[in-house]
Amino acid sequence: MKKKINLQLMLIAIFAIVATLVMTSAAFYDLFSEQVFDDLKIYSRILDKDVLAENVEYFEETVDSKLRITVIQKDGSVIFDNMADFDEMENHSQRPEIMEALEQGEGTAIRMSKTSDKNTFYYASVLENGNILRVSKEVQSIWSIFESSVPMILLIMAALVISSILMAHILTKRLITPVEQLAQNLDQAQEIHAYEELQPFMDMINRQHEDIVKSAQLRQEFTANVSHELKTPLTSISGYAELIETGMASPEDVQRFASGIHKNSQRLLTLINDIIRLSELDTPSRQEEMFEMINLYNVAQTCVDMLQFSAQKHKVTLKLEGDECYVQGNKQMLDELLYNLCDNAIRYNNENGRVTVQVYPENTKTILVVQDTGIGIPKESQDRIFERFYRVDKSRSKSTGGTGLGLAIVKHIVARHNADIHLESEEKKGTKITVTFV
Ligand code: ATP
Ligand code: MG
């Protein structure tokens, strides 16, 4: 790329140099010919009196020796020429400058010499006595003028080419350096000084790089959390089992320890299930996933029925309100979504509390609300409860068997459905979660 830019810049420079040269030469030659004709005109003004007086010897001596003077009669026969034997000269009536002079009083012509690289400029004018006075001068052709200036031109060109090579080099360097620097150390992208046009590109790379770093961090954190969460129940299980193994436990203890083992392995199972579910939801949308028109009200009904027993256990009333509403969705995911929201609303509730599930249409949208009169979520935690393993009150959540993954799963499901989730909560008053399906 660097080489390409270099080459192109140089080509442009060379083209510009040549074009300028050709154009200035042409302009110069134009001016030059005008000048020559002006000179010839002046000569002929000076000469015409002498010619009329036939004072030929006089002007033969006085005028510029390079000036050729010819006197021609109306019929084209040459009656005088200071450089040739006019008796032998052919009839001049067909020469363009003579024809023009006969028509308009004066005429001009430029002719290339066949033998030398010279051009002859002719100026003819009609005299008072009807004869035609023609003055002409041999002048170097444009090519010979050009030729004589070739060394100078080459020198200028060399200078220009060298300076454009230098310029091209500096410019490409300025163009390429930030990109190269960026490629070498993405971490210090902020410090690289880029030019305006490159900035959006750099910003984007920066952002993407930060995202990658962040998601790597999150993954690492998640792995650490998972290990920790798995370790706790396993330690308990191992402890209980060891006590039974050594025969130190009384029969009643054995019963108690077995139930501990049962509870902890149950917890392990839910944990592992949740983790597997999360990683499933994490992998970008799989094609085989079924999306269909689903009656959200029915899904809510099934969930409320299923959780009725748990609600009674927590001394909470759980009811469903609303109408039949259809959304484009995945049945299993919507089941999980409702289950997790209702389960939280029941678990983080107070005795004699209420949980209300609502499903209703609003304009073209479908709204799902799960509202409880429970303990609420403190302001500072409201942004975080959708994070994996985040629990407001670790001890309470654990005692109720929570893993802190429920709302993380909910968040993924909502995203998969292109829906929106909104949380309103006040401590000791309750929580309202609204999901809007478009
Ligand atoms: P899991 O749902 O995986 O069994 P969990 O309920 O602890 O475990 P989440 O559902 O993700 O995890 O909830 C995260 C935390 O948010 C909970 O531990 C709880 O502190 C808080 N929370 C969630 N829902 C409510 C609610 N309705 N009222 C009060 N706090 C809530
Ligand atoms: Mg939960």
Coordinates of C-alpha atoms and ligand atoms in Angstrom, one line a residue:
M1 CA 0.0 0.0 0.0
K2 CA 2.8 2.4 1.0
K3 CA 4.5 1.7 -2.3
K4 CA 1.3 2.2 -4.2
I5 CA 0.6 5.5 -2.6
N6 CA 4.2 6.6 -3.2
L7 CA 4.0 5.6 -6.9
Q8 CA 0.7 7.3 -7.5
L9 CA 1.8 10.5 -5.9
M10 CA 4.9 10.5 -8.0
L11 CA 2.9 9.8 -11.2
I12 CA 0.7 12.7 -10.4
A13 CA 3.7 14.9 -9.9
I14 CA 5.3 13.9 -13.1
F15 CA 2.1 14.3 -15.0
A16 CA 1.6 17.7 -13.6
I17 CA 5.2 18.7 -14.5
V18 CA 4.9 17.5 -18.1
A19 CA 1.4 19.1 -18.6
T20 CA 2.7 22.4 -17.2
L21 CA 5.7 22.3 -19.5
V22 CA 3.7 21.5 -22.6
M23 CA 1.1 24.1 -21.8
T24 CA 3.6 26.9 -21.0
S25 CA 5.6 26.1 -24.2
A26 CA 2.4 26.4 -26.3
A27 CA 1.5 29.6 -24.6
F28 CA 5.0 30.9 -25.0
Y29 CA 5.1 30.0 -28.7
D30 CA 1.8 31.7 -29.3
L31 CA 3.2 34.9 -27.8
F32 CA 6.4 34.5 -29.6
S33 CA 4.7 34.2 -33.0
E34 CA 2.7 37.3 -32.3
Q35 CA 5.9 39.1 -31.5
V36 CA 7.5 38.0 -34.8
F37 CA 4.5 39.1 -36.8
D38 CA 4.5 42.5 -35.0
D39 CA 8.2 42.9 -35.9
L40 CA 7.6 42.0 -39.5
K41 CA 4.7 44.5 -39.7
I42 CA 6.9 47.3 -38.3
Y43 CA 9.6 46.4 -40.8
S44 CA 7.2 46.6 -43.7
R45 CA 5.9 50.0 -42.6
I46 CA 9.4 51.3 -42.6
L47 CA 10.2 49.7 -45.9
D48 CA 7.2 50.6 -48.0
K49 CA 8.3 54.1 -48.8
D50 CA 11.7 52.9 -50.1
V51 CA 10.1 50.2 -52.1
L52 CA 7.8 52.6 -53.7
A53 CA 10.8 54.8 -54.6
E54 CA 12.5 51.7 -55.8
N55 CA 15.4 52.6 -53.6
V56 CA 16.4 49.0 -53.4
E57 CA 20.1 49.3 -52.8
Y58 CA 19.4 51.4 -49.8
F59 CA 17.3 48.9 -47.9
E60 CA 19.5 46.1 -49.0
E61 CA 22.2 47.6 -46.9
T62 CA 20.3 48.9 -44.0
V63 CA 17.9 46.2 -43.0
D64 CA 18.5 43.2 -40.9
S65 CA 20.4 40.8 -43.0
K66 CA 18.1 38.0 -41.9
L67 CA 15.1 39.8 -43.2
R68 CA 14.0 38.6 -46.6
I69 CA 12.2 41.2 -48.7
T70 CA 10.1 40.2 -51.7
V71 CA 8.0 42.5 -54.0
I72 CA 5.3 40.8 -56.0
Q73 CA 3.0 42.2 -58.6
K74 CA -0.8 41.7 -58.5
D75 CA -0.6 38.8 -60.9
G76 CA 1.9 37.0 -58.7
S77 CA 5.1 37.6 -60.6
V78 CA 8.1 38.4 -58.4
I79 CA 9.8 41.7 -59.3
F80 CA 12.3 41.9 -56.4
D81 CA 13.9 39.6 -53.9
N82 CA 16.9 40.4 -51.8
M83 CA 18.0 36.8 -51.2
A84 CA 17.1 35.0 -54.5
D85 CA 17.3 35.5 -58.1
F86 CA 13.8 36.9 -58.7
D87 CA 13.8 36.4 -62.4
E88 CA 13.7 32.7 -61.8
M89 CA 11.2 32.6 -59.0
E90 CA 7.8 31.0 -59.7
N91 CA 4.5 32.8 -59.7
H92 CA 3.5 33.7 -56.1
S93 CA -0.2 34.2 -56.6
Q94 CA -1.1 31.0 -54.8
R95 CA 0.8 31.7 -51.6
P96 CA -1.6 32.0 -48.7
E97 CA -0.2 35.2 -47.4
I98 CA -0.4 36.8 -50.9
M99 CA -3.9 35.6 -51.4
E100 CA -4.9 37.0 -48.0
A101 CA -3.2 40.3 -48.7
L102 CA -5.0 40.7 -52.0
E103 CA -8.3 40.1 -50.3
Q104 CA -7.8 42.0 -47.1
G105 CA -4.9 44.3 -47.6
E106 CA -2.5 42.2 -45.5
G107 CA -1.8 38.6 -44.9
T108 CA 0.3 36.3 -42.7
A109 CA 1.6 32.7 -43.0
I110 CA 4.0 30.4 -41.2
R111 CA 5.7 27.7 -43.2
M112 CA 7.9 24.9 -42.0
S113 CA 11.2 24.5 -43.8
K114 CA 11.7 21.0 -45.3
T115 CA 15.4 21.1 -44.8
S116 CA 16.1 22.8 -41.5
D117 CA 14.2 22.9 -38.2
K118 CA 13.2 26.4 -38.9
N119 CA 9.9 28.1 -39.5
T120 CA 9.5 31.0 -41.8
F121 CA 7.1 33.7 -40.8
Y122 CA 5.6 35.8 -43.7
Y123 CA 3.9 39.1 -43.6
A124 CA 2.5 40.6 -46.8
S125 CA 0.8 43.9 -47.3
V126 CA -0.5 45.8 -50.4
L127 CA 1.4 49.0 -51.3
E128 CA -0.1 52.2 -52.7
N129 CA 0.9 51.3 -56.2
G130 CA -0.9 47.9 -56.0
N131 CA 2.2 45.8 -55.7
I132 CA 2.7 43.6 -52.7
L133 CA 5.5 43.9 -50.2
R134 CA 6.3 40.7 -48.4
V135 CA 8.8 40.5 -45.5
S136 CA 9.7 37.2 -44.0
K137 CA 12.0 35.9 -41.4
E138 CA 13.3 32.5 -40.5
V139 CA 12.8 31.6 -36.9
Q140 CA 13.6 28.6 -34.9
S141 CA 10.7 26.2 -34.7
I142 CA 9.0 25.4 -31.4
W143 CA 10.8 22.1 -31.3
S144 CA 14.2 23.7 -31.5
I145 CA 13.3 26.2 -28.8
F146 CA 12.1 23.3 -26.8
E147 CA 15.3 21.4 -27.5
S148 CA 17.5 24.2 -26.4
S149 CA 15.7 24.4 -23.1
V150 CA 15.8 20.6 -22.6
P151 CA 18.7 20.5 -20.2
M152 CA 17.1 23.1 -18.0
I153 CA 13.8 21.3 -18.2
L154 CA 15.4 18.1 -17.2
L155 CA 17.0 19.7 -14.3
I156 CA 13.8 21.2 -13.1
M157 CA 12.1 17.9 -13.6
A158 CA 14.7 16.1 -11.7
A159 CA 14.4 18.6 -8.8
L160 CA 10.6 18.2 -8.9
V161 CA 10.7 14.5 -9.0
I162 CA 13.1 14.3 -6.1
S163 CA 11.0 16.7 -4.1
S164 CA 7.8 14.9 -4.9
I165 CA 9.4 11.6 -3.9
L166 CA 10.3 13.2 -0.6
M167 CA 6.8 14.6 -0.2
A168 CA 5.2 11.3 -1.2
H169 CA 7.4 9.6 1.4
I170 CA 6.5 12.0 4.1
L171 CA 2.9 12.0 3.3
T172 CA 2.6 8.2 3.1
K173 CA 4.5 8.0 6.3
R174 CA 2.0 10.3 8.0
L175 CA -0.8 8.3 6.5
I176 CA 0.4 4.9 7.4
T177 CA 2.2 5.4 10.8
P178 CA -0.9 5.7 13.0
V179 CA -2.3 2.5 11.4
E180 CA 0.9 0.6 11.9
Q181 CA 1.2 1.8 15.5
L182 CA -2.4 0.8 16.2
A183 CA -1.8 -2.6 14.8
Q184 CA 1.2 -3.0 17.0
N185 CA -0.2 -1.9 20.3
L186 CA -4.0 -1.9 20.6
D187 CA -3.7 -1.4 24.3
Q188 CA -2.3 2.1 23.9
A189 CA -4.7 3.1 21.1
Q190 CA -5.8 6.1 23.1
E191 CA -2.3 7.6 22.9
I192 CA -1.8 7.3 19.2
H193 CA -2.2 10.6 17.5
A194 CA -4.4 10.0 14.4
Y195 CA -5.6 12.4 11.8
E196 CA -9.2 13.4 11.6
E197 CA -10.3 10.9 8.9
L198 CA -8.8 8.0 10.8
Q199 CA -10.3 8.9 14.1
P200 CA -13.7 7.1 13.7
F201 CA -11.9 4.0 12.6
M202 CA -9.6 4.1 15.6
D203 CA -12.5 4.8 17.9
M204 CA -14.3 1.8 16.6
I205 CA -11.3 -0.5 17.0
N206 CA -10.8 0.9 20.4
R207 CA -14.3 0.2 21.4
Q208 CA -14.2 -3.3 20.0
H209 CA -10.9 -3.9 21.8
E210 CA -12.4 -2.7 25.1
D211 CA -15.5 -4.9 24.5
I212 CA -13.3 -8.0 23.9
V213 CA -11.2 -7.2 27.0
K214 CA -14.4 -6.7 29.1
S215 CA -16.0 -9.8 27.9
A216 CA -12.9 -11.8 28.6
Q217 CA -12.9 -10.4 32.1
L218 CA -16.6 -11.2 32.6
R219 CA -16.0 -14.8 31.4
Q220 CA -13.1 -15.2 33.8
E221 CA -15.2 -13.8 36.6
F222 CA -18.0 -16.1 35.7
T223 CA -15.7 -19.1 35.8
A224 CA -14.4 -18.1 39.2
N225 CA -17.9 -17.6 40.5
V226 CA -19.0 -21.0 39.1
S227 CA -16.2 -22.8 40.8
H228 CA -16.9 -21.1 44.0
E229 CA -20.6 -21.8 43.9
L230 CA -20.0 -25.4 43.1
K231 CA -17.5 -25.8 45.8
T232 CA -19.8 -24.9 48.7
P233 CA -22.4 -27.6 48.3
L234 CA -19.8 -30.2 47.4
T235 CA -17.8 -29.4 50.5
S236 CA -21.0 -29.9 52.6
I237 CA -21.8 -33.2 50.8
S238 CA -18.3 -34.4 51.3
G239 CA -18.3 -33.4 55.0
Y240 CA -21.6 -35.2 55.7
A241 CA -20.5 -38.3 53.8
E242 CA -17.2 -38.4 55.8
L243 CA -19.0 -38.2 59.1
I244 CA -21.3 -41.1 58.1
E245 CA -18.3 -43.1 56.7
T246 CA -16.3 -42.9 60.0
G247 CA -19.4 -44.3 61.8
M248 CA -19.3 -41.4 64.2
A249 CA -22.9 -40.3 63.5
S250 CA -25.8 -41.7 65.5
P251 CA -28.7 -43.1 63.5
E252 CA -30.7 -39.8 63.9
D253 CA -27.6 -37.9 62.7
V254 CA -27.3 -40.2 59.7
Q255 CA -30.9 -39.2 58.8
R256 CA -30.1 -35.5 59.2
F257 CA -26.8 -35.8 57.2
A258 CA -28.5 -37.7 54.4
S259 CA -31.1 -34.9 54.1
G260 CA -28.2 -32.4 54.0
I261 CA -26.5 -34.4 51.3
H262 CA -29.8 -34.5 49.4
K263 CA -30.4 -30.8 49.7
N264 CA -26.9 -29.9 48.7
S265 CA -26.9 -32.2 45.7
Q266 CA -30.2 -30.8 44.7
R267 CA -28.7 -27.4 44.8
L268 CA -25.7 -28.6 42.8
L269 CA -28.1 -29.9 40.2
T270 CA -30.1 -26.7 39.9
L271 CA -26.8 -24.7 39.7
I272 CA -25.5 -26.9 36.9
N273 CA -28.8 -26.8 35.1
D274 CA -28.8 -23.0 35.3
I275 CA -25.3 -22.8 34.1
I276 CA -25.9 -25.1 31.1
R277 CA -29.1 -23.0 30.3
L278 CA -27.2 -19.8 30.4
S279 CA -24.4 -21.0 28.1
E280 CA -27.1 -22.3 25.7
L281 CA -28.7 -18.9 25.7
D282 CA -25.3 -17.3 25.3
T283 CA -24.4 -19.0 22.1
P284 CA -25.7 -16.9 19.2
S285 CA -29.2 -17.8 18.1
R286 CA -29.5 -21.4 16.8
Q287 CA -31.6 -22.0 13.8
E288 CA -33.4 -25.0 15.2
E289 CA -34.9 -22.9 17.9
M290 CA -38.7 -22.8 17.4
F291 CA -40.4 -19.5 17.4
E292 CA -44.1 -19.5 17.0
M293 CA -47.3 -17.6 17.9
I294 CA -47.8 -18.3 21.6
N295 CA -50.7 -17.4 23.9
L296 CA -48.8 -15.6 26.7
Y297 CA -51.8 -15.7 28.9
N298 CA -51.9 -19.5 28.8
V299 CA -48.2 -19.7 29.6
A300 CA -48.8 -17.4 32.6
Q301 CA -51.8 -19.5 33.6
T302 CA -49.7 -22.8 33.6
C303 CA -46.9 -21.1 35.6
V304 CA -49.3 -19.6 38.2
D305 CA -51.0 -23.0 38.6
M306 CA -47.6 -24.7 39.0
L307 CA -46.4 -22.2 41.6
Q308 CA -49.6 -22.1 43.6
F309 CA -48.3 -24.7 46.1
S310 CA -45.0 -22.8 46.6
A311 CA -47.0 -19.6 47.1
Q312 CA -49.2 -21.3 49.8
K313 CA -46.0 -22.5 51.5
H314 CA -44.7 -18.9 51.6
K315 CA -48.2 -17.7 52.7
V316 CA -48.4 -15.6 49.6
T317 CA -51.5 -15.2 47.4
L318 CA -50.7 -15.6 43.7
K319 CA -53.2 -14.6 41.0
L320 CA -53.3 -13.9 37.3
E321 CA -55.2 -11.1 35.5
G322 CA -55.6 -10.0 31.9
D323 CA -56.6 -11.3 28.5
E324 CA -55.4 -13.7 25.9
C325 CA -52.4 -12.2 24.1
Y326 CA -50.3 -13.7 21.4
V327 CA -46.6 -13.1 21.0
Q328 CA -44.0 -14.5 18.6
G329 CA -41.8 -16.6 20.9
N330 CA -40.3 -19.8 22.1
K331 CA -42.5 -21.8 24.5
Q332 CA -39.8 -23.2 26.7
M333 CA -38.1 -19.8 27.1
L334 CA -41.3 -18.1 27.9
D335 CA -42.1 -20.8 30.5
E336 CA -38.7 -20.1 32.1
L337 CA -39.1 -16.4 32.0
L338 CA -42.4 -16.5 33.8
Y339 CA -41.2 -19.1 36.2
N340 CA -38.2 -17.1 37.3
L341 CA -40.1 -13.9 37.7
C342 CA -42.9 -15.5 39.7
D343 CA -40.5 -17.6 41.7
N344 CA -38.6 -14.4 42.8
A345 CA -41.9 -12.6 43.5
I346 CA -42.9 -15.4 45.9
R347 CA -39.6 -16.0 47.5
Y348 CA -38.6 -12.4 48.2
N349 CA -42.1 -11.7 49.6
N350 CA -43.4 -11.3 53.1
E351 CA -46.0 -13.3 55.0
N352 CA -49.5 -12.5 53.7
G353 CA -48.0 -10.8 50.7
R354 CA -49.4 -10.8 47.2
V355 CA -48.1 -11.6 43.8
T356 CA -50.1 -10.3 40.8
V357 CA -49.3 -11.5 37.2
Q358 CA -50.9 -9.4 34.4
V359 CA -50.9 -10.1 30.7
Y360 CA -52.6 -7.5 28.4
P361 CA -52.2 -5.9 25.0
E362 CA -51.2 -2.2 24.6
N363 CA -51.5 -0.8 21.1
T364 CA -49.5 -3.2 19.0
K365 CA -47.5 -4.5 22.0
T366 CA -48.1 -7.1 24.6
I367 CA -47.3 -6.4 28.2
L368 CA -46.4 -8.8 31.0
V369 CA -46.3 -7.5 34.5
V370 CA -45.1 -9.5 37.6
Q371 CA -45.7 -7.4 40.7
D372 CA -45.2 -8.3 44.4
T373 CA -45.7 -6.7 47.8
G374 CA -42.3 -8.1 49.0
I375 CA -39.1 -6.9 50.4
G376 CA -38.1 -4.8 47.4
I377 CA -34.6 -4.2 46.0
P378 CA -32.4 -1.4 47.3
K379 CA -31.6 1.4 44.7
E380 CA -27.9 0.6 44.5
S381 CA -28.6 -3.1 43.6
Q382 CA -31.3 -2.5 41.0
D383 CA -28.8 -2.2 38.2
R384 CA -27.0 -5.3 39.2
I385 CA -29.6 -8.0 39.9
F386 CA -29.5 -9.1 36.3
E387 CA -25.8 -10.0 36.6
R388 CA -24.9 -13.6 37.0
F389 CA -24.6 -14.8 40.6
Y390 CA -25.6 -11.4 42.0
R391 CA -27.8 -11.6 45.0
V392 CA -28.8 -8.7 47.2
D393 CA -28.9 -10.6 50.4
K394 CA -26.6 -13.6 50.1
S395 CA -27.8 -15.4 53.1
R396 CA -31.6 -15.0 52.4
S397 CA -31.2 -16.0 48.8
K398 CA -29.1 -19.0 49.7
S399 CA -31.5 -20.2 52.4
T400 CA -34.2 -20.1 49.8
G401 CA -32.0 -22.1 47.4
G402 CA -31.2 -19.2 45.0
T403 CA -28.2 -19.3 42.7
G404 CA -28.4 -15.8 41.5
L405 CA -28.7 -16.9 37.9
G406 CA -32.5 -16.6 37.5
L407 CA -32.6 -13.0 36.3
A408 CA -29.5 -13.4 34.2
I409 CA -31.4 -16.1 32.3
V410 CA -34.5 -13.8 32.2
K411 CA -32.4 -11.1 30.7
H412 CA -31.1 -13.4 27.9
I413 CA -34.6 -14.6 27.1
V414 CA -35.9 -11.1 26.9
A415 CA -33.1 -10.2 24.5
R416 CA -33.8 -13.3 22.4
H417 CA -37.4 -12.1 22.0
N418 CA -36.4 -8.5 21.2
A419 CA -38.5 -7.5 24.1
D420 CA -37.8 -4.9 26.8
I421 CA -37.6 -5.4 30.6
H422 CA -38.2 -2.7 33.1
L423 CA -37.8 -2.8 36.9
E424 CA -39.5 -0.6 39.5
S425 CA -38.8 -1.4 43.1
E426 CA -38.9 0.1 46.5
E427 CA -37.5 -1.4 49.6
K428 CA -40.1 -2.9 52.0
K429 CA -42.9 -2.0 49.5
G430 CA -42.4 -4.4 46.7
T431 CA -41.2 -4.9 43.1
K432 CA -42.8 -4.5 39.7
I433 CA -41.2 -6.1 36.6
T434 CA -42.6 -5.2 33.2
V435 CA -41.7 -7.0 30.0
T436 CA -42.8 -5.5 26.8
F437 CA -43.1 -7.6 23.7
V438 CA -43.2 -5.8 20.4
Ligands
ATP1 P1 -32.3 -18.3 41.2 O1 -33.4 -17.5 40.7 O2 -31.2 -18.6 40.2 O3 -32.7 -19.5 41.9 P2 -31.9 -15.9 42.8 O4 -33.3 -15.7 42.9 O5 -31.0 -15.5 44.0 O6 -31.5 -17.4 42.3 P3 -32.1 -14.1 40.6 O7 -33.5 -14.5 40.3 O8 -31.2 -13.7 39.5 O9 -31.3 -15.0 41.6 O10 -32.2 -12.8 41.5 C1 -31.1 -12.0 41.9 C2 -31.3 -11.3 43.2 O11 -32.2 -10.2 43.0 C3 -32.0 -12.1 44.2 O12 -31.0 -12.8 45.0 C4 -32.7 -11.1 45.1 O13 -31.8 -10.6 46.0 C5 -33.1 -10.1 44.1 N1 -34.5 -10.1 43.6 C6 -34.9 -10.7 42.5 N2 -36.2 -10.6 42.4 C7 -36.7 -9.9 43.5 C8 -38.0 -9.5 44.0 N3 -39.1 -9.7 43.3 N4 -38.0 -8.8 45.2 C9 -36.9 -8.6 45.8 N5 -35.6 -9.0 45.4 C10 -35.5 -9.6 44.3
MG2 MG -34.6 -16.1 41.2

